Short mmCIF file of C-alpha atoms and ligand atoms in Angstrom, two decimals:
data_model
loop_
_atom_site.label_atom_id
_atom_site.label_comp_id
_atom_site.label_asym_id
_atom_site.label_seq_id
_atom_site.Cartn_x
_atom_site.Cartn_y
_atom_site.Cartn_z
CA MET A 243 -34.83 8.03 0.43
CA GLN A 244 -33.17 10.91 2.23
CA ILE A 245 -29.46 11.71 2.28
CA ARG A 246 -28.00 14.33 4.58
CA LEU A 247 -25.72 16.45 2.41
CA PRO A 248 -22.90 18.43 4.02
CA GLY A 249 -23.78 22.14 4.13
CA GLN A 250 -21.15 23.09 1.54
CA VAL A 251 -22.44 20.47 -0.91
CA GLY A 252 -25.95 21.86 -0.43
CA THR A 253 -24.60 25.35 -1.11
CA ILE A 254 -22.95 24.25 -4.36
CA ILE A 255 -26.13 22.56 -5.58
CA THR A 256 -28.33 25.52 -4.66
CA THR A 257 -25.94 28.03 -6.21
CA LEU A 258 -25.96 26.14 -9.50
CA GLU A 259 -29.73 25.76 -9.41
CA ASN A 260 -30.32 29.42 -8.68
CA ALA A 261 -28.31 30.16 -11.81
CA GLY A 262 -30.67 27.94 -13.80
CA PHE A 263 -28.64 24.70 -13.90
CA GLU A 264 -29.20 21.17 -12.58
CA ALA A 265 -26.79 19.74 -10.00
CA TYR A 266 -26.60 16.48 -8.06
CA ALA A 267 -24.34 14.71 -5.64
CA VAL A 268 -23.18 11.64 -7.56
CA GLY A 269 -21.22 8.38 -7.48
CA GLY A 270 -19.26 7.13 -4.47
CA CYS A 271 -20.72 9.64 -2.01
CA VAL A 272 -24.30 8.60 -2.79
CA ARG A 273 -23.36 4.94 -2.56
CA ASP A 274 -21.58 5.40 0.77
CA SER A 275 -24.38 7.54 2.23
CA LEU A 276 -26.97 4.89 1.40
CA LEU A 277 -24.74 2.30 3.07
CA GLY A 278 -24.44 4.45 6.18
CA ARG A 279 -20.71 4.93 5.55
CA GLU A 280 -18.96 8.27 5.77
CA PRO A 281 -18.12 9.30 2.17
CA GLU A 282 -14.47 10.17 1.60
CA ASP A 283 -15.30 12.95 -0.79
CA TRP A 284 -18.40 14.48 -2.36
CA ASP A 285 -18.59 14.78 -6.14
CA ILE A 286 -21.14 16.88 -7.94
CA THR A 287 -22.45 16.47 -11.46
CA THR A 288 -24.12 19.33 -13.34
CA ASN A 289 -25.26 20.45 -16.78
CA ALA A 290 -23.33 23.72 -16.29
CA LYS A 291 -20.15 23.95 -18.39
CA PRO A 292 -16.82 24.38 -16.59
CA ALA A 293 -16.64 28.11 -17.43
CA GLU A 294 -20.12 28.60 -16.02
CA VAL A 295 -19.21 26.73 -12.83
CA LYS A 296 -16.11 28.89 -12.45
CA SER A 297 -18.09 32.10 -12.84
CA LEU A 298 -20.42 31.13 -9.97
CA PHE A 299 -17.84 30.42 -7.24
CA ARG A 300 -15.16 32.59 -5.73
CA ARG A 301 -12.38 30.03 -5.54
CA THR A 302 -12.03 27.23 -8.06
CA ILE A 303 -9.21 25.05 -9.37
CA ASP A 304 -9.00 23.74 -12.93
CA THR A 305 -8.59 20.10 -11.91
CA GLY A 306 -9.39 18.54 -15.26
CA ILE A 307 -10.99 21.26 -17.22
CA GLN A 308 -10.75 19.37 -20.54
CA HIS A 309 -12.75 16.53 -18.95
CA GLY A 310 -15.23 18.94 -17.47
CA THR A 311 -13.99 18.96 -13.86
CA VAL A 312 -13.59 22.07 -11.75
CA THR A 313 -12.82 21.86 -8.04
CA VAL A 314 -14.82 24.34 -5.96
CA MET A 315 -12.97 25.37 -2.80
CA PHE A 316 -14.47 26.40 0.53
CA GLY A 317 -11.56 27.04 2.86
CA LYS A 318 -9.59 23.80 2.89
CA ASN A 319 -12.45 21.70 1.50
CA GLY A 320 -12.61 20.97 -2.20
CA TYR A 321 -15.50 19.52 -4.19
CA GLU A 322 -15.14 18.22 -7.73
CA VAL A 323 -17.90 19.60 -9.91
CA THR A 324 -18.05 17.82 -13.28
CA THR A 325 -20.17 18.61 -16.30
CA TYR A 326 -22.52 15.80 -17.48
CA ARG A 327 -20.50 13.89 -20.03
CA VAL A 328 -20.39 10.83 -22.25
CA ASP A 329 -16.99 9.12 -22.34
CA GLY A 330 -15.24 7.78 -25.36
CA GLU A 331 -12.77 4.93 -25.05
CA TYR A 332 -10.25 5.25 -22.22
CA GLU A 333 -6.60 5.68 -22.99
CA ASP A 334 -3.75 4.38 -20.87
CA GLY A 335 -4.26 7.15 -18.34
CA ARG A 336 -6.77 8.12 -15.79
CA HIS A 337 -9.11 9.80 -18.23
CA PRO A 338 -10.94 8.97 -21.44
CA LYS A 339 -9.35 9.98 -24.74
CA LYS A 340 -12.10 12.39 -25.55
CA VAL A 341 -15.23 13.35 -23.70
CA GLU A 342 -18.38 14.96 -24.92
CA PHE A 343 -20.62 17.01 -22.74
CA THR A 344 -24.29 16.13 -22.67
CA GLY A 345 -27.39 17.78 -21.33
CA SER A 346 -28.71 14.52 -19.91
CA LEU A 347 -28.09 13.30 -16.38
CA ARG A 348 -29.07 9.79 -17.45
CA GLU A 349 -26.33 9.73 -20.09
CA ASP A 350 -23.83 10.85 -17.49
CA LEU A 351 -24.90 8.07 -15.13
CA CYS A 352 -24.71 5.61 -18.02
CA ARG A 353 -20.93 6.13 -18.47
CA ARG A 354 -20.21 5.11 -14.87
CA ASP A 355 -18.81 1.69 -14.03
CA PHE A 356 -21.17 -0.05 -11.61
CA THR A 357 -24.84 0.38 -10.77
CA ILE A 358 -23.98 1.21 -7.16
CA ASN A 359 -21.73 4.02 -8.43
CA ALA A 360 -24.27 5.35 -10.92
CA MET A 361 -26.78 7.02 -8.63
CA ALA A 362 -27.34 10.74 -8.14
CA TYR A 363 -29.12 12.69 -5.45
CA ARG A 364 -30.49 16.16 -4.88
CA PRO A 365 -32.87 17.16 -2.11
CA GLN A 366 -35.89 18.14 -4.17
CA ASP A 367 -36.25 14.94 -6.17
CA GLY A 368 -34.35 12.48 -4.03
CA LEU A 369 -32.46 9.56 -5.49
CA VAL A 370 -32.00 9.19 -9.24
CA ASP A 371 -31.34 5.52 -9.82
CA CYS A 372 -31.73 4.52 -13.47
CA PHE A 373 -29.97 1.14 -13.32
CA GLY A 374 -31.12 -0.55 -10.12
CA GLY A 375 -28.19 0.58 -7.98
CA ALA A 376 -30.22 0.75 -4.77
CA LEU A 377 -31.40 -2.84 -5.20
CA ASP A 378 -27.84 -3.99 -5.89
CA LEU A 379 -26.72 -2.18 -2.75
CA LYS A 380 -29.43 -3.93 -0.78
CA GLU A 381 -28.49 -7.29 -2.22
CA ARG A 382 -24.82 -6.48 -1.83
CA ARG A 383 -23.56 -7.02 -5.34
CA ILE A 384 -21.31 -5.36 -7.90
CA ARG A 385 -22.87 -5.19 -11.34
CA CYS A 386 -21.83 -3.23 -14.41
CA VAL A 387 -24.06 -0.55 -15.84
CA GLY A 388 -25.19 -2.16 -19.11
CA ASP A 389 -23.21 -4.88 -20.83
CA ALA A 390 -20.23 -5.89 -18.69
CA ALA A 391 -17.99 -6.98 -21.55
CA GLU A 392 -18.64 -3.75 -23.38
CA ARG A 393 -17.88 -1.68 -20.28
CA PHE A 394 -14.63 -3.53 -19.58
CA GLY A 395 -13.76 -3.11 -23.24
CA GLU A 396 -13.93 0.69 -22.79
CA ASP A 397 -11.76 0.68 -19.67
CA ALA A 398 -10.09 -2.50 -18.48
CA LEU A 399 -9.31 -0.99 -15.07
CA ARG A 400 -12.98 -1.48 -14.19
CA MET A 401 -12.22 -5.19 -13.72
CA MET A 402 -9.75 -4.33 -10.95
CA ARG A 403 -12.33 -1.93 -9.53
CA ALA A 404 -14.97 -4.67 -9.42
CA VAL A 405 -12.69 -6.82 -7.27
CA ARG A 406 -11.63 -3.84 -5.15
CA PHE A 407 -15.20 -2.74 -4.40
CA SER A 408 -16.18 -6.31 -3.56
CA ALA A 409 -13.36 -6.33 -0.99
CA GLN A 410 -14.14 -2.86 0.42
CA LEU A 411 -17.88 -3.44 0.74
CA SER A 412 -17.94 -7.23 1.27
CA PHE A 413 -20.15 -7.54 -1.83
CA THR A 414 -20.32 -10.36 -4.33
CA ILE A 415 -19.63 -9.74 -7.99
CA GLU A 416 -22.72 -10.52 -10.06
CA GLU A 417 -22.27 -13.58 -12.25
CA LYS A 418 -22.28 -11.94 -15.70
CA THR A 419 -19.93 -9.22 -14.49
CA LEU A 420 -17.58 -11.83 -13.09
CA ASP A 421 -17.77 -13.91 -16.28
CA ALA A 422 -16.79 -10.82 -18.25
CA VAL A 423 -13.79 -10.26 -15.95
CA ARG A 424 -12.66 -13.84 -16.57
CA ALA A 425 -13.11 -13.45 -20.30
CA LEU A 426 -11.37 -10.10 -20.60
CA ALA A 427 -8.76 -10.23 -17.83
CA ASP A 428 -5.93 -10.23 -20.33
CA SER A 429 -6.90 -6.78 -21.61
CA LEU A 430 -5.74 -5.33 -18.29
CA ARG A 431 -2.40 -5.15 -20.13
CA LYS A 432 -3.56 -1.90 -21.68
CA VAL A 433 -3.88 -0.18 -18.31
CA SER A 434 -1.09 1.88 -16.74
CA ALA A 435 0.78 0.57 -13.70
CA GLU A 436 -0.20 3.63 -11.65
CA ARG A 437 -3.92 2.98 -12.03
CA ILE A 438 -3.50 -0.73 -11.26
CA GLN A 439 -1.43 0.09 -8.18
CA ALA A 440 -4.12 2.39 -6.77
CA GLU A 441 -6.80 -0.32 -6.97
CA PHE A 442 -4.45 -3.00 -5.65
CA VAL A 443 -3.58 -0.90 -2.59
CA LYS A 444 -7.22 -0.05 -1.89
CA LEU A 445 -8.04 -3.74 -1.94
CA LEU A 446 -5.15 -4.62 0.36
CA CYS A 447 -6.19 -1.96 2.89
CA SER A 448 -9.85 -3.05 2.83
CA PRO A 449 -11.62 -5.30 5.35
CA ASN A 450 -11.30 -8.26 2.93
CA PRO A 451 -7.77 -8.19 1.49
CA ASP A 452 -8.03 -11.96 1.05
CA ARG A 453 -10.29 -11.25 -1.91
CA ALA A 454 -7.03 -10.80 -3.77
CA ALA A 455 -7.70 -14.50 -4.43
CA LEU A 456 -10.11 -13.21 -7.09
CA PHE A 457 -7.17 -11.67 -8.94
CA TYR A 458 -5.81 -15.19 -9.31
CA GLU A 459 -9.13 -16.86 -10.04
CA THR A 460 -10.12 -14.39 -12.76
CA GLY A 461 -6.73 -14.15 -14.46
CA LEU A 462 -6.10 -10.51 -13.53
CA SER A 463 -2.96 -11.23 -11.53
CA ALA A 464 -1.59 -13.24 -14.45
CA VAL A 465 -1.27 -9.81 -16.06
CA PHE A 466 -0.03 -7.54 -13.30
CA LEU A 467 1.37 -9.94 -10.69
CA PRO A 468 2.22 -13.39 -12.12
CA GLU A 469 4.51 -13.98 -9.11
CA PHE A 470 1.36 -14.18 -6.98
CA ASP A 471 -0.04 -16.91 -9.23
CA ASP A 472 3.16 -18.91 -8.60
CA CYS A 473 2.52 -18.56 -4.86
CA MET A 474 -1.07 -19.76 -5.26
CA ARG A 475 0.24 -22.86 -7.05
CA THR A 476 2.99 -23.64 -4.53
CA MET A 477 2.02 -26.14 -1.84
CA GLN A 478 3.82 -26.31 1.49
CA ASN A 479 4.11 -29.73 3.03
CA HIS A 480 5.58 -28.79 6.39
CA PRO A 481 4.43 -29.14 10.01
CA HIS A 482 4.45 -25.37 10.44
CA HIS A 483 2.11 -24.83 7.50
CA CYS A 484 -1.40 -25.76 6.51
CA TYR A 485 -1.94 -23.65 3.39
CA SER A 486 -0.38 -23.14 -0.01
CA VAL A 487 2.05 -20.20 -0.08
CA GLY A 488 -0.62 -18.00 -1.69
CA GLU A 489 -3.33 -18.86 0.81
CA HIS A 490 -0.89 -18.32 3.65
CA LEU A 491 -0.21 -14.84 2.26
CA LEU A 492 -3.93 -14.06 2.10
CA HIS A 493 -4.50 -15.15 5.69
CA ALA A 494 -1.46 -13.19 6.82
CA VAL A 495 -2.55 -9.98 5.06
CA LYS A 496 -5.94 -10.18 6.67
CA ALA A 497 -4.38 -10.74 10.09
CA VAL A 498 -2.28 -7.57 10.07
CA ARG A 499 -3.52 -4.03 10.81
CA ALA A 500 -4.89 -2.19 7.76
CA ASP A 501 -1.83 -0.02 7.28
CA ARG A 502 -0.53 0.34 3.72
CA THR A 503 3.09 -0.61 4.46
CA LEU A 504 2.16 -3.54 6.70
CA ARG A 505 -0.43 -4.93 4.30
CA LEU A 506 2.04 -4.73 1.41
CA ALA A 507 4.76 -6.37 3.47
CA MET A 508 2.45 -9.19 4.50
CA PHE A 509 1.28 -9.72 0.96
CA PHE A 510 4.82 -10.01 -0.40
CA HIS A 511 6.60 -11.62 2.56
CA ASP A 512 6.82 -15.15 1.11
CA PHE A 513 6.99 -14.29 -2.57
CA GLY A 514 10.45 -15.88 -2.71
CA LYS A 515 9.19 -19.34 -1.72
CA PRO A 516 8.20 -20.72 -5.14
CA ARG A 517 11.71 -19.97 -6.43
CA VAL A 518 13.59 -21.84 -3.67
CA LYS A 519 11.29 -24.72 -2.81
CA GLN A 520 13.05 -28.03 -2.22
CA THR A 521 11.39 -31.27 -1.15
CA ASP A 522 13.47 -33.60 1.04
CA GLU A 523 13.47 -37.42 1.04
CA ASN A 524 10.60 -37.45 3.55
CA GLY A 525 8.46 -35.30 1.30
CA ILE A 526 8.85 -32.21 3.51
CA ASP A 527 9.18 -28.89 1.69
CA HIS A 528 11.93 -26.43 2.54
CA PHE A 529 12.34 -22.81 1.45
CA HIS A 530 15.88 -21.83 2.41
CA GLY A 531 16.79 -18.27 1.54
CA HIS A 532 13.26 -17.27 0.58
CA ALA A 533 13.33 -14.00 2.52
CA ALA A 534 16.35 -12.63 0.66
CA ILE A 535 14.98 -13.63 -2.74
CA GLY A 536 11.56 -12.37 -1.69
CA GLU A 537 13.07 -8.99 -0.92
CA LYS A 538 14.61 -8.76 -4.40
CA MET A 539 11.36 -9.79 -6.05
CA THR A 540 9.38 -7.33 -3.95
CA GLU A 541 11.64 -4.51 -5.00
CA GLN A 542 11.29 -5.44 -8.67
CA ILE A 543 7.53 -5.80 -8.46
CA MET A 544 7.01 -2.58 -6.53
CA ARG A 545 9.14 -0.67 -9.01
CA ARG A 546 7.15 -2.15 -11.85
CA LEU A 547 3.94 -1.03 -10.13
CA LYS A 548 5.43 2.46 -9.67
CA PHE A 549 5.46 2.60 -5.89
CA ASP A 550 7.40 5.44 -4.26
CA THR A 551 10.93 4.68 -3.08
CA ASP A 552 10.21 5.23 0.61
CA THR A 553 7.43 2.64 0.63
CA ILE A 554 9.59 0.22 -1.37
CA ARG A 555 12.44 0.60 1.14
CA LYS A 556 10.22 -0.07 4.15
CA VAL A 557 8.30 -2.97 2.64
CA CYS A 558 11.51 -4.58 1.38
CA TRP A 559 13.11 -4.38 4.79
CA LEU A 560 10.09 -6.02 6.42
CA VAL A 561 10.06 -8.77 3.77
CA ARG A 562 13.76 -9.43 4.24
CA SER A 563 13.46 -9.40 8.02
CA HIS A 564 10.21 -11.28 8.56
CA ASP A 565 12.04 -14.45 9.54
CA LEU A 566 14.96 -12.73 11.28
CA LYS A 567 16.00 -14.70 14.35
CA ILE A 568 16.97 -12.48 17.26
CA GLU A 569 17.95 -13.87 20.64
CA PRO A 570 15.63 -12.45 23.30
CA GLU A 571 18.36 -10.52 25.09
CA LYS A 572 19.37 -6.88 24.94
CA ARG A 573 22.74 -7.16 23.25
CA ALA A 574 21.37 -9.24 20.36
CA MET A 575 18.47 -6.82 20.04
CA ARG A 576 20.80 -3.80 19.91
CA ARG A 577 22.88 -5.55 17.25
CA ALA A 578 19.78 -6.22 15.17
CA MET A 579 18.58 -2.63 15.57
CA ALA A 580 21.99 -1.19 14.63
CA ALA A 581 22.22 -3.50 11.61
CA ALA A 582 18.72 -2.58 10.42
CA GLY A 583 19.50 1.12 10.22
CA MET A 584 15.75 1.59 10.18
CA GLU A 585 13.30 2.06 13.03
CA LEU A 586 10.65 -0.43 11.96
CA PHE A 587 10.86 -2.93 14.78
CA PRO A 588 7.34 -2.43 16.16
CA GLU A 589 6.11 -3.08 12.59
CA LEU A 590 8.36 -6.11 12.29
CA PHE A 591 6.74 -7.60 15.38
CA GLU A 592 3.31 -7.03 13.85
CA VAL A 593 4.50 -8.79 10.70
CA LYS A 594 5.83 -11.72 12.72
CA ALA A 595 2.58 -12.03 14.68
CA ALA A 596 0.46 -12.01 11.52
CA ASP A 597 2.79 -14.57 9.95
CA ILE A 598 2.41 -16.91 12.92
CA SER A 599 -1.38 -16.56 12.91
CA ALA A 600 -1.46 -17.71 9.28
CA GLN A 601 0.62 -20.84 9.93
CA SER A 602 -0.57 -24.21 11.25
CA ASP A 603 -1.33 -24.34 14.97
CA TYR A 604 1.76 -26.51 15.55
CA LEU A 605 3.77 -24.76 18.33
CA ARG A 606 1.69 -21.62 17.81
CA GLU A 607 1.53 -20.67 21.51
CA GLU A 608 5.28 -21.14 21.84
CA LYS A 609 5.87 -18.90 18.83
CA TYR A 610 3.68 -16.16 20.27
CA GLU A 611 5.46 -16.41 23.63
CA GLU A 612 8.86 -16.10 21.99
CA LEU A 613 7.63 -13.06 20.08
CA ALA A 614 6.28 -11.50 23.29
CA ARG A 615 9.70 -11.95 24.92
CA LEU A 616 11.36 -10.31 21.95
CA ARG A 617 8.98 -7.36 22.13
CA ALA A 618 9.66 -6.96 25.84
CA VAL A 619 13.41 -6.92 25.23
CA TYR A 620 12.97 -4.37 22.46
CA GLU A 621 10.93 -2.13 24.72
CA GLU A 622 13.55 -2.41 27.42
CA VAL A 623 16.27 -1.31 24.98
CA VAL A 624 14.16 1.63 23.82
CA ARG A 625 13.24 2.66 27.38
CA GLY A 626 16.88 2.47 28.45
CA GLY A 627 17.79 4.85 25.61
CA ASP A 628 20.62 2.53 24.51
CA CYS A 629 22.50 3.87 21.54
CA VAL A 630 21.80 1.85 18.38
CA CYS A 631 22.67 4.33 15.64
CA VAL A 632 25.51 6.69 14.79
CA LYS A 633 23.51 9.80 15.54
CA ASP A 634 22.97 8.65 19.16
CA LEU A 635 26.72 8.30 19.80
CA ALA A 636 28.20 10.59 22.47
CA VAL A 637 30.62 11.89 19.82
CA THR A 638 29.92 13.49 16.46
CA GLY A 639 31.80 13.44 13.18
CA ARG A 640 32.93 16.97 14.03
CA ASP A 641 34.52 15.75 17.27
CA LEU A 642 36.51 13.18 15.31
CA ILE A 643 37.59 15.76 12.74
CA GLY A 644 38.93 17.71 15.74
CA LEU A 645 41.17 14.70 16.45
CA GLY A 646 42.67 15.02 12.98
CA ILE A 647 40.58 12.37 11.22
CA PRO A 648 39.83 13.83 7.79
CA ALA A 649 36.23 13.99 6.61
CA GLY A 650 35.53 11.16 4.18
CA PRO A 651 35.08 7.40 4.18
CA GLY A 652 37.62 6.98 7.00
CA LEU A 653 35.47 9.12 9.26
CA GLY A 654 32.33 7.13 8.48
CA ALA A 655 34.18 3.87 9.13
CA ALA A 656 35.48 5.15 12.47
CA LEU A 657 31.98 6.14 13.57
CA LYS A 658 30.70 2.69 12.61
CA LYS A 659 33.42 1.05 14.68
CA LEU A 660 32.48 3.22 17.66
CA LEU A 661 28.83 2.26 17.20
CA ALA A 662 29.73 -1.44 17.13
CA LEU A 663 31.59 -0.96 20.41
CA VAL A 664 28.72 0.86 22.10
CA VAL A 665 26.19 -1.67 20.86
CA GLU A 666 28.21 -4.35 22.67
CA GLU A 667 28.66 -2.21 25.78
CA PRO A 668 26.30 0.76 26.27
CA ALA A 669 28.40 2.09 29.18
CA TYR A 670 31.06 3.07 26.61
CA ASN A 671 28.82 5.72 25.14
CA LYS A 672 30.69 8.54 26.90
CA LYS A 673 32.56 11.26 25.10
CA GLU A 674 35.98 10.80 26.74
CA ILE A 675 35.91 7.00 26.25
CA LEU A 676 34.90 7.31 22.61
CA MET A 677 37.47 10.04 21.88
CA THR A 678 40.26 7.84 23.24
CA GLU A 679 38.91 4.91 21.29
CA ALA A 680 38.64 6.98 18.09
CA GLU A 681 42.26 8.06 18.43
CA ARG A 682 43.30 4.44 18.82
CA ILE A 683 41.20 3.38 15.80
CA TRP A 684 42.73 6.16 13.73
CA LYS A 685 46.31 5.32 14.71
CA GLU A 686 45.68 1.68 13.90
CA GLU A 687 44.26 2.70 10.55
CA GLN A 688 47.32 4.83 9.76
CA SER A 689 49.86 2.17 10.72
CA ALA A 690 47.92 -0.36 8.61
CA CYS A 691 48.25 1.89 5.53
CA PRO A 692 51.53 3.81 6.02
CA ASP A 693 51.84 4.46 2.27
CA LYS A 694 49.10 7.04 2.58
CA GLU A 695 51.35 9.10 4.81
CA GLU A 696 54.22 8.76 2.37
CA GLU A 697 52.06 10.11 -0.41
CA LYS A 698 51.61 13.26 1.61
CA GLU A 699 55.34 13.74 2.24
CA PRO A 700 57.15 12.22 -0.77
CA ASN A 701 60.59 13.69 0.14
CA SER A 702 60.87 12.70 3.73
P1 ATP B 846 -13.59 5.73 -3.76
O1 ATP B 846 -13.50 7.23 -3.78
O2 ATP B 846 -13.93 5.10 -2.49
O3 ATP B 846 -12.44 5.08 -4.45
P2 ATP B 846 -15.58 6.17 -5.77
O4 ATP B 846 -16.74 5.35 -6.23
O5 ATP B 846 -15.84 7.54 -5.29
O6 ATP B 846 -14.86 5.32 -4.68
P3 ATP B 846 -13.80 7.35 -7.64
O7 ATP B 846 -12.62 6.73 -8.33
O8 ATP B 846 -13.59 8.48 -6.70
O9 ATP B 846 -14.55 6.15 -6.94
O10 ATP B 846 -14.80 7.79 -8.79
C1 ATP B 846 -15.96 8.55 -8.55
C2 ATP B 846 -17.08 8.04 -9.47
O11 ATP B 846 -16.68 8.16 -10.83
C3 ATP B 846 -17.41 6.58 -9.29
O12 ATP B 846 -18.35 6.39 -8.25
C4 ATP B 846 -17.98 6.22 -10.64
O13 ATP B 846 -19.29 6.69 -10.77
C5 ATP B 846 -17.12 7.02 -11.58
N1 ATP B 846 -15.92 6.31 -12.04
C6 ATP B 846 -14.68 6.35 -11.51
N2 ATP B 846 -13.81 5.61 -12.20
C7 ATP B 846 -14.50 5.08 -13.22
C8 ATP B 846 -14.16 4.24 -14.32
N3 ATP B 846 -12.92 3.78 -14.46
N4 ATP B 846 -15.14 3.90 -15.17
C9 ATP B 846 -16.39 4.39 -15.03
N5 ATP B 846 -16.78 5.17 -14.03
C10 ATP B 846 -15.85 5.52 -13.13
MG1 MG B 847 -14.34 9.00 -4.69
#
């Protein structure tokens, strides 16, 4: 079996070998090469110690020197070169508590999670595959190296990784490995939120995000996302729906483009439903207010999973807005855009389309047509350059200060009033009109609160 190594990887291997060491490409890059996929990064494993690696290359970074990893830099490209090691038990971080270096490639491969990730390659002796990784690749399955329960006992994150790789590669999880996930799912509690988040996001952005169902089936989501389990258990008896809330979410995630924000928004968009479900006298289920509650839950969950605030803000807005009704005419669209204070409308339309595709086919064509009209109106507003935010107003805060409006909350409120006016009537977005209007707003404000003036001149 032949793998074409990038030139710089070849150089690293040869350099180490010329100095009397062994070196191999290892792990994900070997797996992806054998699958005909472009590896994201190339990792190298070697019996050279970190200090020895550093002495052989001009530019290196101490990425995780205590775990044996040095990054070798060629221009902008970096390659992680790690000394053969045997891992102890993992702590609640990304790395094992203590590692021991070893002189044996086989022992290094032995510490790796799955057979497909435990292969090494160097040109002169080809593939080193001690645990049947190539066969598992061929038969498209995820299997632990050695005893699955033992391996999950060392690092519970591997259970999330099994599900994630099955989604990325469209592989099945071998029976004993899957049994061990079911048996040990609860021990995921020991793993940090950051590590769980990374695997969760990789699964969502994969070609099979609907394999998140495995989180529910194995008991993993009971640990890190019990709200999802509630969705999986919540039925929807309604003409617009044909799935449980959870299954609807899975279909919807798969239907949307594989963008991190969109996939997260789709996954969470109906999380509020189990909390507000009401069944009427005809047995029809209703979920009034689910978007607002869903937004709150999404924020809580994403904080818990340590997402960054920018992603949380965007995903929450999409969750809150997924059911937003906007009349397909320009004024209503401008109002919605001004109220949003966030330019995520193209994404919102993608969310709405994916949502529709995951509902029953009742009125589906009509829903798509309505959405297409809405998109057209949105594009018309954007093309026309209509002002929908304060910074597009024909006046600035400075202009208003020039009129005598003091900087502060009053100024912000005046600008908002001007925006509301322009949103109703774009032709008003002219400096002289808005200046006159601002003066009027300010006078009104002052006559409404005359005591403020008195405070300034107590003796008059
Ligand atoms: P990708 O980069 O696409 O996420 P990968 O297989 O390269 O996939 P990495 O997290 O980059 O995954 O890890 C590189 C290699 O390190 C893996 O292929 C595997 O051999 C080993 N590895 C990573 N994480 C673990 C773990 N938690 N337990 C055991 N081995 C692991
Ligand atoms: Mg990798």
